[in-house]
Structure formats: structure tokens, C-alpha cells
Amino acid sequence: MEMLMSTSEIFSPDHSKLINELGNERLREWVLRMQIIRAFEEKAEELFARGLVHGTMHLSIGQEAVAIGASAAMKPGDYLLNHHRGHGHCLAWGSDVRLMMAEFLGKETGYCRGRGGSMHIANVEMNNLGANGIVGGGIPISVGVGLSIKKRRSSQVCLTIFGDGAVNTGAFHESLNMASIWNLPVVYLCENNQYAMSMPIQKACRLNHLSQRAAAYAIAGITVDGNDALAVYEAVRQAVARARSGYGPTLVEAITYRWKGHSKSDRQAYRSRDEVKDWQSRDPIMRLARLIQMSDAEFKAIVDQARTMIEEAVEFAQASPEPDPDTIFEGLYA
Ligand SMILES: Cc1ncc(C[n+]2csc(CCOP(=O)(O)OP(=O)(O)O)c2C)c(N)n1
């Protein structure tokens, strides 16, 4: 069993070895999936601006490597819990873009029959147990999922994804403590995109790396560059191996950045344009495309393919019926 340690270092894998192991074809698929996530969210932003979406939405443009790297390390049958910025996680998990778009637009054909919308998409058939609008809300649920896996003596693993803001909630600490004492098969993945709304992480926490919190619960912790899909994959893969072998939970921190505002109405007075530009120059999609030496022509073909898929998804969603108001109490538990 490879050991993951709490450290002030940022873990970096052997890229050539991983590229060899995973193969160009599979990594080309990753680039396509990441581009689908990007195109989905660019379209989501446009549809929102056109007034076709109610409520709010949170975009994860710039964070695609976390979603793809983590999902690739999981197996069918594993569980996913994610948070309000979760379109990318659902798509990386293998969700159908048409049903995702229909849910985003609140249509009956969507994953939650239009009741979930942008922030609460679940796909229970694929063990995607859903996003959560409560900051840190998925974290205690993953303890229940982990306990259920353990009681059933199953070899499944639960991946739970949350932001840096969630790491300062009480539920985070209680949950990690319980997962630690019960040795539960849960991978805690903190997607550190630097801000909780307008609060920079440096002002909210004194630690160099959020994964250092793992030490307080005697579990493994590791920090990776979250714009490097291969690094996220390798860290989560090791954490999953540990969980499946009965060694309990791991806290993985993936350092990344959201290019867009927190949600629909964010004037972003808390950060500079240069900062955003600097992170944009570290685009996680281009980074993987370059690592596998994808040509410009092939990359452009992937961008076009992703955009076409999204256009078709929008057509499907727009042609779908609105939920019937008479069914409003269906699926309601209170
Ligand atoms: C318990 C709770 N407190 C506050 C909020 C309001 N709120 C919504 S998102 C957010 C910031 C979350 O930041 P983070 O966890 O870092 O995730 P990110 O939005 O950066 O992806 C806050 C404070 C909430 N939804 N739930």
C-alpha cells in the first residue's frame, strides 16, 4: 500500500509513467469530457443571461481537471456526493449531457424531473447521490454512505467533493472524526478554488495546505495541483486503493481556480483581473492536451465536437415538456 502523508509539499506524479499506463486514447477522451464540461457551462451562462433559467447557478470553468481526474479514479458502483458547483462532477461521472441540460432548464426529462435544477442534480441510478446547496452539506451524508458500505461488507468507495469554504464548517470536522474512528471508505476531495464567495482562503485558514487538517484525525492527507488532471487522478486513485483495502478515509486537496464569479451576480471586487488572467494561462484542458501532444487541429475538432453535443442537448431540453404543476408533491419527503 502506497502511503499518503500530510506534508507541506504539493504531490506531483510521474506524468510519463501515467501517460503510458492510461494510454493516449483514454486521455484524449478525458480532454473531450473536459471540453464538454466547459461547453456545457459556457452555454449555461448564455442561457442564464437570456433569462431561461430560474434561481441561480455556479460555474466551475477552470476547475475541469478536478472533476475528470477524480472520476477517472473511481469504478462503476462507487458513490458520488458533490456540492453547489457540481455540473462538472456530474458530467465527468458519465451523466448524459441531454438529461443534464434538461435538468438545468427545469424540464420533465431532466435527471430530477426538473425539480433539482442547477444546484441539486442527482443521478441515483449511477450512484451519483446528488449535489447540495448547503455548504458542506454532502460531507456528513458521505459518512452515512461509508458506514452503509462497511455494514454491507461491500468494496465500494464514496467520493465526496466540496469547496475550501466547507473545510471550516463544523460538519466537516465531525464527519472526518467519525470516518476516521470507524475507518470508513470515503475519499474527501476539497476543490480549493481559492475563494468562498469573496473570502480568500488565506484569510479564512492559517494552514499552508488544507490537507494538513487530515493529521488532526490521524488519516492520510495530500495536496495536488488541481489543474493537473493526472495529479488529481493519481492522488484519488491512491486514496481509493487505501479505502478499498480497509485503510479508511483520505483528505485530498486539489488547488485550482474558478474563472467566473461565485454565482450570477458577483462583481468580483475581491480579486484583480491580472490574477484571473494568470490562472487562465494555466488552463487545465490545454495542459492535458499539450501533455499528450495533441495537435492544434485535433484539439479544435474536439472543441467543435463538444459544442455540437451541447447544441443538441439544448435542442432536446427546449423541446422537452415543463413539469406538470399537478405533480408538484411527487418525490417530496417531509
Ligand atoms: C451552511 C451554508 N452557509 C452559507 C451558505 C451561502 N454560501 C453559498 S456558497 C458559499 C461559499 C462556498 O464556498 P466554497 O465551499 O469554497 O465553494 P465554492 O463556491 O468556492 O465552490 C456560501 C457561503 C450556504 N449555502 N450554506
Short mmCIF file of C-alpha atoms and ligand atoms in Angstrom, two decimals:
data_model
loop_
_atom_site.label_atom_id
_atom_site.label_comp_id
_atom_site.label_asym_id
_atom_site.label_seq_id
_atom_site.Cartn_x
_atom_site.Cartn_y
_atom_site.Cartn_z
CA MET A 1 0.00 0.00 0.00
CA GLU A 2 1.47 3.33 -1.07
CA MET A 3 1.38 5.81 1.78
CA LEU A 4 -0.02 9.30 1.50
CA MET A 5 1.30 11.66 4.10
CA SER A 6 0.29 15.06 5.42
CA THR A 7 3.01 17.32 4.10
CA SER A 8 3.71 20.87 3.10
CA GLU A 9 4.76 19.61 -0.35
CA ILE A 10 2.48 19.55 -3.36
CA PHE A 11 2.35 15.99 -4.65
CA SER A 12 3.27 15.58 -8.32
CA PRO A 13 3.04 12.20 -10.06
CA ASP A 14 5.31 10.69 -12.70
CA HIS A 15 3.50 12.05 -15.74
CA SER A 16 5.22 9.93 -18.41
CA LYS A 17 4.51 6.75 -16.45
CA LEU A 18 0.83 7.67 -16.10
CA ILE A 19 0.50 8.65 -19.77
CA ASN A 20 1.98 5.28 -20.69
CA GLU A 21 -0.29 3.40 -18.32
CA LEU A 22 -3.51 5.18 -19.26
CA GLY A 23 -2.77 5.42 -22.99
CA ASN A 24 -3.34 8.26 -25.45
CA GLU A 25 -6.79 7.13 -26.47
CA ARG A 26 -8.16 7.27 -22.92
CA LEU A 27 -6.51 10.62 -22.24
CA ARG A 28 -7.94 12.00 -25.48
CA GLU A 29 -11.35 11.02 -24.05
CA TRP A 30 -10.51 12.99 -20.89
CA VAL A 31 -9.76 16.08 -22.98
CA LEU A 32 -13.08 15.65 -24.78
CA ARG A 33 -15.01 15.21 -21.49
CA MET A 34 -13.34 18.29 -20.01
CA GLN A 35 -14.24 20.24 -23.11
CA ILE A 36 -17.85 19.01 -22.85
CA ILE A 37 -17.95 20.31 -19.26
CA ARG A 38 -16.53 23.66 -20.43
CA ALA A 39 -19.00 23.91 -23.33
CA PHE A 40 -21.92 22.92 -21.05
CA GLU A 41 -21.10 25.73 -18.65
CA GLU A 42 -20.42 28.34 -21.34
CA LYS A 43 -23.87 27.51 -22.71
CA ALA A 44 -25.35 27.52 -19.20
CA GLU A 45 -24.06 31.06 -18.71
CA GLU A 46 -25.58 32.15 -22.03
CA LEU A 47 -28.95 30.53 -21.27
CA PHE A 48 -28.96 32.18 -17.86
CA ALA A 49 -28.25 35.60 -19.40
CA ARG A 50 -31.17 35.03 -21.78
CA GLY A 51 -33.48 34.54 -18.78
CA LEU A 52 -34.18 30.86 -19.49
CA VAL A 53 -33.03 29.66 -16.07
CA HIS A 54 -34.59 30.44 -12.72
CA GLY A 55 -32.79 30.77 -9.39
CA THR A 56 -29.02 30.86 -9.57
CA MET A 57 -26.12 28.79 -10.84
CA HIS A 58 -22.45 28.30 -10.07
CA LEU A 59 -19.92 27.71 -12.83
CA SER A 60 -16.77 25.62 -12.48
CA ILE A 61 -15.00 26.84 -15.62
CA GLY A 62 -11.26 26.43 -14.92
CA GLN A 63 -11.79 23.54 -12.48
CA GLU A 64 -12.43 20.75 -15.02
CA ALA A 65 -9.29 18.77 -14.18
CA VAL A 66 -10.54 18.03 -10.67
CA ALA A 67 -13.79 16.56 -11.95
CA ILE A 68 -12.23 14.44 -14.66
CA GLY A 69 -9.17 13.25 -12.70
CA ALA A 70 -11.22 12.23 -9.67
CA SER A 71 -13.99 10.47 -11.61
CA ALA A 72 -11.46 8.54 -13.67
CA ALA A 73 -10.06 7.05 -10.47
CA MET A 74 -13.45 5.60 -9.45
CA LYS A 75 -15.21 2.41 -10.56
CA PRO A 76 -18.84 1.84 -11.60
CA GLY A 77 -20.80 1.19 -8.38
CA ASP A 78 -18.86 3.75 -6.35
CA TYR A 79 -20.77 6.70 -4.89
CA LEU A 80 -20.50 10.41 -5.57
CA LEU A 81 -21.68 13.32 -3.44
CA ASN A 82 -20.92 16.81 -4.59
CA HIS A 83 -21.79 20.42 -3.96
CA HIS A 84 -23.38 23.53 -5.45
CA ARG A 85 -20.65 23.91 -8.11
CA GLY A 86 -21.25 20.42 -9.39
CA HIS A 87 -22.13 20.39 -13.13
CA GLY A 88 -18.61 19.23 -13.98
CA HIS A 89 -18.59 16.45 -11.39
CA CYS A 90 -21.87 15.03 -12.73
CA LEU A 91 -20.70 15.18 -16.34
CA ALA A 92 -17.33 13.63 -15.51
CA TRP A 93 -19.19 10.85 -13.66
CA GLY A 94 -20.71 9.90 -17.01
CA SER A 95 -24.05 11.70 -16.97
CA ASP A 96 -25.88 12.21 -20.26
CA VAL A 97 -25.47 15.83 -21.40
CA ARG A 98 -29.03 15.96 -22.71
CA LEU A 99 -30.55 14.94 -19.36
CA MET A 100 -28.17 17.33 -17.58
CA MET A 101 -29.24 20.22 -19.79
CA ALA A 102 -32.91 19.32 -19.36
CA GLU A 103 -32.45 19.39 -15.59
CA PHE A 104 -30.61 22.70 -15.80
CA LEU A 105 -33.57 24.15 -17.70
CA GLY A 106 -36.07 22.64 -15.23
CA LYS A 107 -37.65 20.21 -17.70
CA GLU A 108 -39.56 16.99 -17.00
CA THR A 109 -36.96 14.95 -18.96
CA GLY A 110 -34.12 16.06 -16.65
CA TYR A 111 -32.37 13.81 -14.16
CA CYS A 112 -34.61 15.02 -11.31
CA ARG A 113 -37.64 15.77 -13.50
CA GLY A 114 -36.75 19.45 -13.35
CA ARG A 115 -37.11 19.64 -9.56
CA GLY A 116 -33.36 19.82 -8.84
CA GLY A 117 -32.19 22.45 -11.30
CA SER A 118 -28.59 23.60 -11.49
CA MET A 119 -27.70 23.08 -7.83
CA HIS A 120 -29.32 19.79 -6.89
CA ILE A 121 -28.71 17.41 -9.77
CA ALA A 122 -28.62 13.74 -8.74
CA ASN A 123 -28.45 10.59 -10.85
CA VAL A 124 -29.19 7.85 -8.37
CA GLU A 125 -29.04 5.08 -11.00
CA MET A 126 -25.32 5.86 -11.38
CA ASN A 127 -24.86 6.20 -7.60
CA ASN A 128 -24.46 9.94 -8.02
CA LEU A 129 -26.32 10.82 -4.83
CA GLY A 130 -26.52 14.47 -5.66
CA ALA A 131 -25.31 17.98 -5.24
CA ASN A 132 -26.09 20.07 -2.17
CA GLY A 133 -26.83 23.78 -1.77
CA ILE A 134 -25.82 23.72 1.90
CA VAL A 135 -22.09 24.42 2.16
CA GLY A 136 -20.51 21.20 3.41
CA GLY A 137 -23.94 19.50 3.32
CA GLY A 138 -22.72 16.44 1.43
CA ILE A 139 -19.88 15.73 3.87
CA PRO A 140 -21.92 14.15 6.72
CA ILE A 141 -24.02 12.24 4.17
CA SER A 142 -20.84 10.59 2.91
CA VAL A 143 -20.20 9.29 6.44
CA GLY A 144 -23.60 7.55 6.28
CA VAL A 145 -22.77 6.17 2.84
CA GLY A 146 -19.38 4.96 4.08
CA LEU A 147 -20.99 3.30 7.10
CA SER A 148 -23.53 1.59 4.85
CA ILE A 149 -20.72 0.28 2.59
CA LYS A 150 -18.90 -1.05 5.62
CA LYS A 151 -22.00 -2.71 7.15
CA ARG A 152 -22.77 -4.38 3.80
CA ARG A 153 -19.12 -5.52 3.52
CA SER A 154 -19.10 -4.09 0.02
CA SER A 155 -15.92 -2.95 -1.74
CA GLN A 156 -17.47 0.33 -2.90
CA VAL A 157 -15.96 3.72 -2.12
CA CYS A 158 -17.69 7.07 -1.61
CA LEU A 159 -16.16 10.18 -3.18
CA THR A 160 -17.35 13.43 -1.64
CA ILE A 161 -16.42 16.77 -3.20
CA PHE A 162 -16.66 20.19 -1.53
CA GLY A 163 -15.06 23.62 -1.62
CA ASP A 164 -12.46 25.29 0.58
CA GLY A 165 -15.23 27.16 2.42
CA ALA A 166 -16.70 23.84 3.59
CA VAL A 167 -13.47 22.91 5.37
CA ASN A 168 -14.30 25.49 8.06
CA THR A 169 -17.76 24.11 8.85
CA GLY A 170 -18.40 22.08 11.97
CA ALA A 171 -19.89 19.23 9.95
CA PHE A 172 -16.55 18.75 8.18
CA HIS A 173 -14.73 18.15 11.47
CA GLU A 174 -17.38 15.87 12.98
CA SER A 175 -17.56 13.88 9.78
CA LEU A 176 -13.83 13.36 9.38
CA ASN A 177 -13.59 12.34 13.00
CA MET A 178 -16.33 9.73 12.62
CA ALA A 179 -14.96 8.45 9.32
CA SER A 180 -11.57 8.13 11.00
CA ILE A 181 -12.70 6.23 14.11
CA TRP A 182 -14.88 3.90 12.02
CA ASN A 183 -12.27 3.55 9.27
CA LEU A 184 -14.79 4.32 6.54
CA PRO A 185 -14.12 4.00 2.78
CA VAL A 186 -14.61 7.69 1.98
CA VAL A 187 -12.42 9.95 -0.15
CA TYR A 188 -12.83 13.57 0.90
CA LEU A 189 -11.90 15.80 -2.02
CA CYS A 190 -11.58 19.51 -1.33
CA GLU A 191 -11.72 21.54 -4.50
CA ASN A 192 -9.79 24.56 -3.30
CA ASN A 193 -10.65 27.27 -5.84
CA GLN A 194 -9.19 29.93 -3.54
CA TYR A 195 -12.42 31.72 -2.57
CA ALA A 196 -15.59 31.05 -0.58
CA MET A 197 -17.75 33.67 -2.29
CA SER A 198 -15.49 36.72 -1.72
CA MET A 199 -13.48 35.26 1.19
CA PRO A 200 -9.93 34.30 0.13
CA ILE A 201 -8.68 31.09 1.69
CA GLN A 202 -5.57 32.83 3.08
CA LYS A 203 -7.84 34.95 5.29
CA ALA A 204 -10.01 32.03 6.38
CA CYS A 205 -7.34 29.49 7.34
CA ARG A 206 -3.75 29.69 8.63
CA LEU A 207 -2.58 26.36 7.21
CA ASN A 208 -0.34 26.18 4.13
CA HIS A 209 -2.40 23.30 2.79
CA LEU A 210 -5.92 22.29 3.75
CA SER A 211 -4.94 18.62 3.57
CA GLN A 212 -2.93 19.20 6.76
CA ARG A 213 -6.28 19.03 8.57
CA ALA A 214 -6.13 15.27 7.99
CA ALA A 215 -3.43 14.96 10.65
CA ALA A 216 -5.93 16.05 13.34
CA TYR A 217 -7.94 12.90 12.61
CA ALA A 218 -4.98 10.57 12.03
CA ILE A 219 -5.97 9.96 8.43
CA ALA A 220 -3.97 10.41 5.22
CA GLY A 221 -3.88 13.81 3.57
CA ILE A 222 -2.42 15.03 0.32
CA THR A 223 -2.37 18.26 -1.72
CA VAL A 224 -2.14 18.27 -5.50
CA ASP A 225 -2.19 20.78 -8.33
CA GLY A 226 -5.88 20.69 -9.19
CA ASN A 227 -5.26 21.99 -12.72
CA ASP A 228 -3.30 18.83 -13.49
CA ALA A 229 -5.81 16.09 -14.26
CA LEU A 230 -3.14 13.39 -13.94
CA ALA A 231 -2.09 14.58 -10.48
CA VAL A 232 -5.71 14.59 -9.27
CA TYR A 233 -6.20 11.13 -10.78
CA GLU A 234 -3.12 9.67 -9.10
CA ALA A 235 -3.90 11.15 -5.68
CA VAL A 236 -7.53 9.99 -5.77
CA ARG A 237 -6.51 6.60 -7.17
CA GLN A 238 -4.20 6.05 -4.20
CA ALA A 239 -6.87 7.26 -1.79
CA VAL A 240 -9.42 4.88 -3.35
CA ALA A 241 -6.96 1.96 -3.13
CA ARG A 242 -6.46 2.75 0.54
CA ALA A 243 -10.23 2.92 1.16
CA ARG A 244 -10.93 -0.35 -0.70
CA SER A 245 -8.23 -2.15 1.27
CA GLY A 246 -9.78 -1.16 4.60
CA TYR A 247 -7.31 1.62 5.46
CA GLY A 248 -10.06 4.22 5.84
CA PRO A 249 -10.57 7.78 4.65
CA THR A 250 -8.21 10.25 2.97
CA LEU A 251 -8.41 14.01 2.62
CA VAL A 252 -7.28 15.18 -0.82
CA GLU A 253 -6.90 18.88 -1.56
CA ALA A 254 -6.84 19.95 -5.22
CA ILE A 255 -5.66 23.53 -5.71
CA THR A 256 -7.48 25.19 -8.58
CA TYR A 257 -9.32 28.38 -9.54
CA ARG A 258 -12.74 29.43 -10.77
CA TRP A 259 -12.53 31.75 -13.75
CA LYS A 260 -16.07 33.07 -13.35
CA GLY A 261 -17.75 34.84 -10.43
CA HIS A 262 -19.21 32.98 -7.47
CA SER A 263 -22.71 32.90 -8.96
CA LYS A 264 -24.88 35.05 -11.19
CA SER A 265 -24.44 38.43 -9.51
CA ASP A 266 -20.80 38.78 -8.48
CA ARG A 267 -18.90 41.95 -9.38
CA GLN A 268 -15.65 40.28 -8.30
CA ALA A 269 -14.32 43.32 -6.46
CA TYR A 270 -12.29 40.96 -4.26
CA ARG A 271 -9.79 39.94 -6.96
CA SER A 272 -7.78 41.54 -9.74
CA ARG A 273 -8.07 40.94 -13.47
CA ASP A 274 -4.39 40.03 -13.57
CA GLU A 275 -4.98 37.27 -11.05
CA VAL A 276 -7.76 35.81 -13.19
CA LYS A 277 -5.64 36.11 -16.35
CA ASP A 278 -2.72 34.41 -14.64
CA TRP A 279 -4.88 31.39 -13.78
CA GLN A 280 -6.44 31.38 -17.24
CA SER A 281 -2.95 30.92 -18.65
CA ARG A 282 -2.85 27.66 -16.68
CA ASP A 283 -5.92 26.25 -18.44
CA PRO A 284 -6.33 22.62 -17.27
CA ILE A 285 -7.74 21.44 -20.60
CA MET A 286 -4.91 22.88 -22.72
CA ARG A 287 -2.46 21.49 -20.20
CA LEU A 288 -3.59 17.89 -20.68
CA ALA A 289 -3.90 18.35 -24.46
CA ARG A 290 -0.26 19.52 -24.55
CA LEU A 291 0.92 16.73 -22.27
CA ILE A 292 -0.39 14.14 -24.70
CA GLN A 293 0.94 16.16 -27.64
CA MET A 294 -2.43 16.72 -29.20
CA SER A 295 -2.19 18.72 -32.43
CA ASP A 296 -4.00 22.07 -32.80
CA ALA A 297 -6.23 20.54 -35.47
CA GLU A 298 -7.24 17.64 -33.24
CA PHE A 299 -7.89 19.96 -30.32
CA LYS A 300 -10.08 22.18 -32.49
CA ALA A 301 -12.02 19.10 -33.66
CA ILE A 302 -12.65 18.19 -30.00
CA VAL A 303 -13.86 21.72 -29.21
CA ASP A 304 -16.26 21.55 -32.19
CA GLN A 305 -17.46 18.08 -31.20
CA ALA A 306 -18.20 19.23 -27.64
CA ARG A 307 -20.06 22.34 -28.82
CA THR A 308 -22.20 20.28 -31.23
CA MET A 309 -23.11 17.88 -28.42
CA ILE A 310 -24.17 20.80 -26.25
CA GLU A 311 -26.24 22.38 -29.03
CA GLU A 312 -28.07 19.05 -29.45
CA ALA A 313 -28.59 18.86 -25.70
CA VAL A 314 -30.14 22.35 -25.68
CA GLU A 315 -32.46 21.40 -28.57
CA PHE A 316 -33.53 18.27 -26.68
CA ALA A 317 -34.10 20.23 -23.45
CA GLN A 318 -36.00 23.05 -25.12
CA ALA A 319 -38.28 20.59 -26.91
CA SER A 320 -38.98 18.79 -23.60
CA PRO A 321 -42.14 19.49 -21.58
CA GLU A 322 -42.25 21.58 -18.41
CA PRO A 323 -43.17 19.57 -15.29
CA ASP A 324 -46.95 19.39 -14.76
CA PRO A 325 -47.87 21.57 -11.70
CA ASP A 326 -50.27 18.79 -10.59
CA THR A 327 -47.22 16.58 -9.90
CA ILE A 328 -45.57 19.11 -7.58
CA PHE A 329 -45.83 16.85 -4.49
CA GLU A 330 -44.35 13.79 -6.23
CA GLY A 331 -40.98 12.84 -4.80
CA LEU A 332 -41.42 15.22 -1.86
CA TYR A 333 -40.41 13.83 1.53
CA ALA A 334 -41.04 15.92 4.60
C1 LIG B 1 -24.32 26.40 5.53
C2 LIG B 1 -24.26 27.48 4.48
N1 LIG B 1 -23.70 28.68 4.77
C3 LIG B 1 -23.63 29.65 3.82
C4 LIG B 1 -24.15 29.43 2.57
C5 LIG B 1 -24.05 30.51 1.50
N2 LIG B 1 -22.99 30.12 0.54
C6 LIG B 1 -23.29 29.51 -0.62
S1 LIG B 1 -21.91 29.10 -1.49
C7 LIG B 1 -20.90 29.76 -0.32
C8 LIG B 1 -19.39 29.72 -0.48
C9 LIG B 1 -18.89 28.33 -0.58
O1 LIG B 1 -17.52 28.33 -0.83
P1 LIG B 1 -16.73 27.00 -1.07
O2 LIG B 1 -17.17 25.96 -0.11
O3 LIG B 1 -15.29 27.36 -1.09
O4 LIG B 1 -17.22 26.53 -2.51
P2 LIG B 1 -17.08 27.32 -3.90
O5 LIG B 1 -18.34 28.17 -4.03
O6 LIG B 1 -15.84 28.15 -3.84
O7 LIG B 1 -17.01 26.27 -4.94
C10 LIG B 1 -21.63 30.27 0.75
C11 LIG B 1 -21.04 30.91 1.95
C12 LIG B 1 -24.75 28.18 2.31
N3 LIG B 1 -25.26 27.88 1.11
N4 LIG B 1 -24.77 27.21 3.25
#
